[in-house]
mmCIF file of C-alpha atoms in Angstrom:
data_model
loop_
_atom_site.group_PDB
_atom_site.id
_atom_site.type_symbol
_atom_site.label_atom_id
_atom_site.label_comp_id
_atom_site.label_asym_id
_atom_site.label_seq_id
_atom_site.Cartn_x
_atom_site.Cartn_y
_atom_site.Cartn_z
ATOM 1 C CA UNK A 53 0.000 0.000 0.000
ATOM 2 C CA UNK A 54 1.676 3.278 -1.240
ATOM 3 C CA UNK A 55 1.637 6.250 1.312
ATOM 4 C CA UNK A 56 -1.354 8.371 -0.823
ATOM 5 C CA UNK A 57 -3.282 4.868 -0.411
ATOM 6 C CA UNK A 58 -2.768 5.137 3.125
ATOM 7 C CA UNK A 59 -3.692 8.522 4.448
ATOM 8 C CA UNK A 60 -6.765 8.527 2.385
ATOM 9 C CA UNK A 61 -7.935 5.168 4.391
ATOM 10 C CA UNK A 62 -7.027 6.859 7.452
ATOM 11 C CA UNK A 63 -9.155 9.924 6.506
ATOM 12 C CA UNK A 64 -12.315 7.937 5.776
ATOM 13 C CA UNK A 65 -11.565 5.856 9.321
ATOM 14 C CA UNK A 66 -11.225 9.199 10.974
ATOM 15 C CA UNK A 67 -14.159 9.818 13.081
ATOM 16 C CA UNK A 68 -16.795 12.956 12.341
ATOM 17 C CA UNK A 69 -16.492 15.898 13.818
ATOM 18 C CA UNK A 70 -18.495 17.493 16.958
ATOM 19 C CA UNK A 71 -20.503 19.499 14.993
ATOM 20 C CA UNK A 72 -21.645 16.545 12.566
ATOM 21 C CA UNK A 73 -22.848 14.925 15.601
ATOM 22 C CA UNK A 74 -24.287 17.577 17.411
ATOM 23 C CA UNK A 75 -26.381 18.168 13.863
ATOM 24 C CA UNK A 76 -27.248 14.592 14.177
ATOM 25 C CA UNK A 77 -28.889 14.161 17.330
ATOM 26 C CA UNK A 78 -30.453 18.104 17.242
ATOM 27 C CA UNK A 79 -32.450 16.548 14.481
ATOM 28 C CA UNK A 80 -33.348 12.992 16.238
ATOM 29 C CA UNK A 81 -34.184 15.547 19.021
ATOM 30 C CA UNK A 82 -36.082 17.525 17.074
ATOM 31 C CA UNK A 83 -38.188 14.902 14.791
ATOM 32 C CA UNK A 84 -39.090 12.744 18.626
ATOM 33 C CA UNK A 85 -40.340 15.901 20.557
ATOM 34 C CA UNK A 86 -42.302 17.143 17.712
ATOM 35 C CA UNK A 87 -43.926 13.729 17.222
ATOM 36 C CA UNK A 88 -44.801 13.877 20.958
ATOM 37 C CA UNK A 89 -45.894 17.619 20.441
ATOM 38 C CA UNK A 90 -48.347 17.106 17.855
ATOM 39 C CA UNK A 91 -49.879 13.961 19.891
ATOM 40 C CA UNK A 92 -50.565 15.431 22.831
ATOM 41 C CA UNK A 93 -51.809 18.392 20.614
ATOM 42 C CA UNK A 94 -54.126 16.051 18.352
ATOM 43 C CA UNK A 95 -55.123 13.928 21.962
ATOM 44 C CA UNK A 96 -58.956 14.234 21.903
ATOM 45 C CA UNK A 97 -58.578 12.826 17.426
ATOM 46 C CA UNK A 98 -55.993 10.172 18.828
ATOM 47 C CA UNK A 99 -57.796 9.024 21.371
ATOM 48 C CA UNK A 100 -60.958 8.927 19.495
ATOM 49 C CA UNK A 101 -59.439 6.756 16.965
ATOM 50 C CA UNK A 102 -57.845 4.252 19.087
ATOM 51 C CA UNK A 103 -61.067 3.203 20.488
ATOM 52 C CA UNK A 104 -63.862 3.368 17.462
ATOM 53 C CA UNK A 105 -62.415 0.132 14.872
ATOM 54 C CA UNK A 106 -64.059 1.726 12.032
ATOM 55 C CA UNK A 107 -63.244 5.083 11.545
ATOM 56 C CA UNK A 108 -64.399 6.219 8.090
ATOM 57 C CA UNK A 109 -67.990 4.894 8.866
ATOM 58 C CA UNK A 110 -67.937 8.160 11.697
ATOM 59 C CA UNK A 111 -66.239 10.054 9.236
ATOM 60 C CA UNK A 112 -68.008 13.462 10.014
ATOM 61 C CA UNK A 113 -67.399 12.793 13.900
ATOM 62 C CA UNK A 114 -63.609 12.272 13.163
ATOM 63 C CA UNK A 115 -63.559 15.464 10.772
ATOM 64 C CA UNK A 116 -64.691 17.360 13.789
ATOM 65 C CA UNK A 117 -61.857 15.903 15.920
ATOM 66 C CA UNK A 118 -59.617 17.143 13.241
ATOM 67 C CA UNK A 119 -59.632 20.485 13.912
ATOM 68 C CA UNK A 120 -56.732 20.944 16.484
ATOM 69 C CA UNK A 121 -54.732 19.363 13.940
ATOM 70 C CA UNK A 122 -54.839 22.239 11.711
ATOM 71 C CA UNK A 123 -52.231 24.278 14.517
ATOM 72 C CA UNK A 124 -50.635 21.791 15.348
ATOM 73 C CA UNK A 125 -49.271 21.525 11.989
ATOM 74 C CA UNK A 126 -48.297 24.634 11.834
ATOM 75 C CA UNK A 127 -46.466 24.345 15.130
ATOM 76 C CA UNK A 128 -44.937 21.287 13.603
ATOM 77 C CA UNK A 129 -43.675 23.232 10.759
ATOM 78 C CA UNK A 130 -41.864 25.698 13.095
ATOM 79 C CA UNK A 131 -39.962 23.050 14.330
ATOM 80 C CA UNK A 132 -39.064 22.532 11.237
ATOM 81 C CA UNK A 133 -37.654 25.638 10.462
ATOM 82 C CA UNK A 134 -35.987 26.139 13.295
ATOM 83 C CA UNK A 135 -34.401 22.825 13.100
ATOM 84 C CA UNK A 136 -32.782 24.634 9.468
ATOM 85 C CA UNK A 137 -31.716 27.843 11.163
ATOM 86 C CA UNK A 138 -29.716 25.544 13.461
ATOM 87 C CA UNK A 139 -31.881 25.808 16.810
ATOM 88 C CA UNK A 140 -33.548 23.153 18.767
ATOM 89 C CA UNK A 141 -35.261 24.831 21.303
ATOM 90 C CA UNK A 142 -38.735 22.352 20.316
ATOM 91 C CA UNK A 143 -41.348 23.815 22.559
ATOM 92 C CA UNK A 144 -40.456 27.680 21.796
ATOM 93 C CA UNK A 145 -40.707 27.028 17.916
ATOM 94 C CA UNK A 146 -43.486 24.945 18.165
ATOM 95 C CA UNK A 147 -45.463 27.165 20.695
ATOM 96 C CA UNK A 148 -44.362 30.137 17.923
ATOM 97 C CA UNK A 149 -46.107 28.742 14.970
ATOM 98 C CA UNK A 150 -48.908 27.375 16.742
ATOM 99 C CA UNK A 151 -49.662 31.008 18.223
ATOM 100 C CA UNK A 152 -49.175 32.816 15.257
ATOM 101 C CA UNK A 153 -51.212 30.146 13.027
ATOM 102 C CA UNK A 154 -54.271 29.101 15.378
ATOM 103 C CA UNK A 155 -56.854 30.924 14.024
ATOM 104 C CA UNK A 156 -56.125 31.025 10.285
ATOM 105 C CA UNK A 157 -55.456 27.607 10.408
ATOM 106 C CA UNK A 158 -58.288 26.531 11.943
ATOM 107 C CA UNK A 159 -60.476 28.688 9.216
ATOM 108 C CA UNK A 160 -58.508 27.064 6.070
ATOM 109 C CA UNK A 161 -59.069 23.333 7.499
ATOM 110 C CA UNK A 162 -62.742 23.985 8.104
ATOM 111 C CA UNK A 163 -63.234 25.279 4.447
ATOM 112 C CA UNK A 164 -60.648 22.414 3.019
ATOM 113 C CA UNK A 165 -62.748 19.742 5.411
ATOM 114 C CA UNK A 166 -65.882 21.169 4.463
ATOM 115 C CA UNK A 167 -64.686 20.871 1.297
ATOM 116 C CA UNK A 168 -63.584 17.700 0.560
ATOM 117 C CA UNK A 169 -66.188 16.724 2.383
ATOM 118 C CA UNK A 170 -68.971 17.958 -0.186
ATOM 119 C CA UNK A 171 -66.780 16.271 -2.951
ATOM 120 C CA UNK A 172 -66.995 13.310 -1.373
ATOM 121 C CA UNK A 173 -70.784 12.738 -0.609
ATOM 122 C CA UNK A 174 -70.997 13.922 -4.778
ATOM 123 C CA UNK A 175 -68.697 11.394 -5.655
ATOM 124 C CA UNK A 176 -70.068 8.748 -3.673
ATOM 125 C CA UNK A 177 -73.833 9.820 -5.381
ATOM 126 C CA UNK A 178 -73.030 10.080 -8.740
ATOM 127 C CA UNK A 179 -70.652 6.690 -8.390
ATOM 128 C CA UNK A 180 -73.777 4.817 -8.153
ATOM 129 C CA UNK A 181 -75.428 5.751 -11.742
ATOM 130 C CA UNK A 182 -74.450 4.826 -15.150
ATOM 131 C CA UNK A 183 -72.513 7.623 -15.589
ATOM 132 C CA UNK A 184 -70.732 8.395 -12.692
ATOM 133 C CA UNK A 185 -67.821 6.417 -13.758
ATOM 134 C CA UNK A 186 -66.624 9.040 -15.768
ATOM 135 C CA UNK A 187 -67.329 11.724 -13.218
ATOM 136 C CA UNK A 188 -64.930 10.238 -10.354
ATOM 137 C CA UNK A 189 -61.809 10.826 -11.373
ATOM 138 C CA UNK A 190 -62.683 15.080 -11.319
ATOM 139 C CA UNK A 191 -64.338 14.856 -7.673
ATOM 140 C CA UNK A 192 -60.783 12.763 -6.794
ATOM 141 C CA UNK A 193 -58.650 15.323 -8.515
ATOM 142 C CA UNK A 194 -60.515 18.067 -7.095
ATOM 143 C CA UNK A 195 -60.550 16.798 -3.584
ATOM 144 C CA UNK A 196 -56.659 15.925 -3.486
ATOM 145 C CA UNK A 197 -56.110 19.888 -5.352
ATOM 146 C CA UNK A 198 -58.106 21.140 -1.932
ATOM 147 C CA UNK A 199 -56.076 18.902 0.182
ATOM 148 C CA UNK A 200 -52.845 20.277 -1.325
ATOM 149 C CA UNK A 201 -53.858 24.083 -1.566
ATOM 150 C CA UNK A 202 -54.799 23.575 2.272
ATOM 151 C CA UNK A 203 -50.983 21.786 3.354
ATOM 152 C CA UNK A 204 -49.659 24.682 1.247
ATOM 153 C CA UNK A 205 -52.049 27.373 2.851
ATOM 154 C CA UNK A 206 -50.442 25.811 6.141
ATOM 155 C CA UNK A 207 -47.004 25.477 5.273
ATOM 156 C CA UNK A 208 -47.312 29.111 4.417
ATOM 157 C CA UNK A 209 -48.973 30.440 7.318
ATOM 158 C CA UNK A 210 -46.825 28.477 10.307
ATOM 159 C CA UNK A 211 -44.058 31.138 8.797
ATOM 160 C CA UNK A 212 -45.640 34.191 7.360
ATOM 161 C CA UNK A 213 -46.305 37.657 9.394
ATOM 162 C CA UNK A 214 -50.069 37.211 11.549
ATOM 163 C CA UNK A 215 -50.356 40.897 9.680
ATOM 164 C CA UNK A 216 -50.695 38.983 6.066
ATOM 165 C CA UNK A 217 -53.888 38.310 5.374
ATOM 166 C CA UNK A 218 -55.342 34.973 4.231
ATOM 167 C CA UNK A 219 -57.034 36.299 1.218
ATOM 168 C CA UNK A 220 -53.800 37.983 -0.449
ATOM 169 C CA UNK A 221 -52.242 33.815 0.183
ATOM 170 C CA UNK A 222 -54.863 31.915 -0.778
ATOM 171 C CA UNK A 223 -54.813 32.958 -5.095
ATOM 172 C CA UNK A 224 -51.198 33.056 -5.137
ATOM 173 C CA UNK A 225 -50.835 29.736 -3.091
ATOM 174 C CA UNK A 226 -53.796 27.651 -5.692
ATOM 175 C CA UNK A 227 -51.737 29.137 -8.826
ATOM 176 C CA UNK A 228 -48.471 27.343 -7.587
ATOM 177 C CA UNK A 229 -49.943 24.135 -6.168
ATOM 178 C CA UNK A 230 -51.675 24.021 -10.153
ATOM 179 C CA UNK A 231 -48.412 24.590 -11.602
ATOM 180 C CA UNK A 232 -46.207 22.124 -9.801
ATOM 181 C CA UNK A 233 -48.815 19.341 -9.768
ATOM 182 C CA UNK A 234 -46.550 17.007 -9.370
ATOM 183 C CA UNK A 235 -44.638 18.018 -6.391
ATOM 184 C CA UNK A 236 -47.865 18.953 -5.074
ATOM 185 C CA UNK A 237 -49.270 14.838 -5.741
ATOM 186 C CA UNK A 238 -45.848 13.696 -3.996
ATOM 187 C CA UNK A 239 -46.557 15.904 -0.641
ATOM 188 C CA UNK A 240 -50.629 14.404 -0.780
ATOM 189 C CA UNK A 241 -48.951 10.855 -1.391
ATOM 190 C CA UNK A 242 -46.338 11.445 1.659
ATOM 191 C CA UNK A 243 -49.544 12.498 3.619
ATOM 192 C CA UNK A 244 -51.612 10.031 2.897
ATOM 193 C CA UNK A 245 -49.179 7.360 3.796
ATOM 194 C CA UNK A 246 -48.374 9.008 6.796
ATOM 195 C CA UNK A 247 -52.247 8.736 7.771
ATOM 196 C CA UNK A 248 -51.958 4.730 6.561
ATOM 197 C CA UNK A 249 -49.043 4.336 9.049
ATOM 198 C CA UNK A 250 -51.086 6.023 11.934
ATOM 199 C CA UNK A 251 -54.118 4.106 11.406
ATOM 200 C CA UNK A 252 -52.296 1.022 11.089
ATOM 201 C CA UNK A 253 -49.552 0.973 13.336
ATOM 202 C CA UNK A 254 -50.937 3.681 15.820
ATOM 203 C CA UNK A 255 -47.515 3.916 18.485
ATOM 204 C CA UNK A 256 -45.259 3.948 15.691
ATOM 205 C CA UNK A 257 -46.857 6.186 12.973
ATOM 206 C CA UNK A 258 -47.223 9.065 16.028
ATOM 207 C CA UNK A 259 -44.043 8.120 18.034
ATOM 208 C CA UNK A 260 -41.440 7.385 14.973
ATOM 209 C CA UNK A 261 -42.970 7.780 11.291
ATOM 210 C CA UNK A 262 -44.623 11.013 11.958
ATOM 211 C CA UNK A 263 -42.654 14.146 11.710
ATOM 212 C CA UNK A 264 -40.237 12.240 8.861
ATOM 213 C CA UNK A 265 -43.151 12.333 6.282
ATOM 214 C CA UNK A 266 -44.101 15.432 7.568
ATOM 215 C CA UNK A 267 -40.888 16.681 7.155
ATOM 216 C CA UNK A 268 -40.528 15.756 3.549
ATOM 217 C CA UNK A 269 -43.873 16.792 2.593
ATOM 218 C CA UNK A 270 -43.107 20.292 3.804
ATOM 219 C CA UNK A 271 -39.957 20.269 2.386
ATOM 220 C CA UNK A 272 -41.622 19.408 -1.007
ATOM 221 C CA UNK A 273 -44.416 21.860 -0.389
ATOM 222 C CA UNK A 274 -42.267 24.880 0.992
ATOM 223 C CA UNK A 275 -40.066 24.564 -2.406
ATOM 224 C CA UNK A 276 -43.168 24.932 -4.400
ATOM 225 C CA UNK A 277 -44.526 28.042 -2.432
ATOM 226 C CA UNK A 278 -41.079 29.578 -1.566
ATOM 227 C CA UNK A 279 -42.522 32.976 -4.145
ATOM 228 C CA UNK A 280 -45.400 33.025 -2.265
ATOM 229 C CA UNK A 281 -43.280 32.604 1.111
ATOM 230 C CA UNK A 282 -40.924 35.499 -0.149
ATOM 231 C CA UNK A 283 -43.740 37.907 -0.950
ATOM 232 C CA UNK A 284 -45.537 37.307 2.461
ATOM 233 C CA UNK A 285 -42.479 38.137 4.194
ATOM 234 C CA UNK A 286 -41.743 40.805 2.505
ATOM 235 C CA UNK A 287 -45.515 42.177 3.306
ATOM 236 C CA UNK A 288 -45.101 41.785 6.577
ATOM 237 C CA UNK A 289 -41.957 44.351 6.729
ATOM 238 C CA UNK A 290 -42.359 47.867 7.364
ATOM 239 C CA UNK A 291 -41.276 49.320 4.267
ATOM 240 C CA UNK A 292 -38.207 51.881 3.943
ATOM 241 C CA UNK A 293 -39.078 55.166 3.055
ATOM 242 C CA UNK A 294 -36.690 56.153 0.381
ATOM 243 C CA UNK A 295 -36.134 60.264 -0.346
ATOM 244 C CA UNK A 296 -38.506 60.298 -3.357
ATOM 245 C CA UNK A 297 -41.390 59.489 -0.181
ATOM 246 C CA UNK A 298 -40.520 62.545 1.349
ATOM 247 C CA UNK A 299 -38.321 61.706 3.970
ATOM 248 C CA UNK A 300 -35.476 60.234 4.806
ATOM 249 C CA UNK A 301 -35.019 56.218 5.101
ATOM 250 C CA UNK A 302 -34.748 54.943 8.518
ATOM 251 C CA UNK A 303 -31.702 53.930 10.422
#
């Protein structure tokens, strides 16, 4: 073994550095507290569905049960983002987007619930006559187009100013979700099996596979609203006076 050979095993055998492991466990930290954060927020919905065996026969019941879910998401996703700025305080992140997010959120998951709810008793109607068939696969596309625009509303309000209002998000937030359908179908598909892995494997979809899908499907979904992100932060700044206003331009 020649000398070059040599020091280049010993640099792959030589151990990481502090910081690689620090980053490590911040975000083991991170991804187990907010999985215990979102189930104590979403307790009553948990609870509820660990002791009814057929959910989707009390589907209305369980879209009621739903609701706290809507901040908690949003507190979720300030973990999330905190986790990329390099903290790990959990609780003051999560607390953060919960509190700045609880009431819009709330009012976009009623209207997405309500929603996909009314798409869903159509579909379920018209699958039953001869021509319904053909009419299923719009009431499906529609309802997972709601879905998305309402992760994306989310996504966008756990971050933006509580000064930005919902209307100026909502148009912007549908034309991007449209446009990158795709990336938009892969955050509904990490959803949905995130939902599969609760149902089926309660302790481990909440304690373990929880805030990883989450994680990539706001990834996914914060790439394909990032303009609308930009613009809502930029709202939510006083703007600087320059001397054509009149004045001078703050310190």
């Amino acid at each position: 073994m020649s000398a070059y050979e040599g020091g280049s095993a010993f640099r792959l055998l030589r151990p990481a550095r502090q910081e690689t492991y620090e980053k490590l466990f911040s975000t083991v930290y991170v991804g187990l507290m907010t999985n215990v954060l979102l189930a104590v927020a979403c307790a009553p919905l948990l609870a509820a569905l660990a002791v009814v065996r057929n959910p989707f026969a009390s589907w209305p019941f369980f879209a009621v049960l739903s609701l706290p879910c809507a901040p908690a998401l949003a507190g979720a996703f300030g973990c999330f983002t905190a986790l990329g700025e390099g903290s790990a305080d959990v609780l003051c992140a999560f607390w953060d987007g919960y509190r700045r997010a609880a009431a819009r959120a709330l009012l976009v998951w009623t209207a997405g619930g309500a929603a996909v709810g009314v798409l869903t008793v159509d579909a379920l109607a018209v699958a039953r006559t001869p021509w319904g068939p053909a009419l299923v696969p719009f009431f499906c596309t529609a309802s997972a187009l709601v879905a998305a625009l309402v992760f994306a509303l989310l996504v966008l309000l756990a971050e933006s100013p509580g000064t930005v209002r919902l209307r100026g998000l909502a148009l912007p937030c549908l034309h991007l979700v449209a446009r990158r359908w795709y990336l938009s179908a892969l955050s509904i598909a990490l959803l949905g099996l995130a939902i599969a892995v609760v149902l089926l494997k309660p302790v481990v979809g909440v304690f373990l596979a929880c805030s990883p899908m989450l994680y990539l499907a706001w990834a996914t979904t914060r790439f394909v609203v990032a303009p609308a992100l930009a613009a809502g932060g930029s709202a939510g700044r006083p703007r600087k006076r320059s001397s054509g206003d009149g004045g001078d331009a703050p310190p």
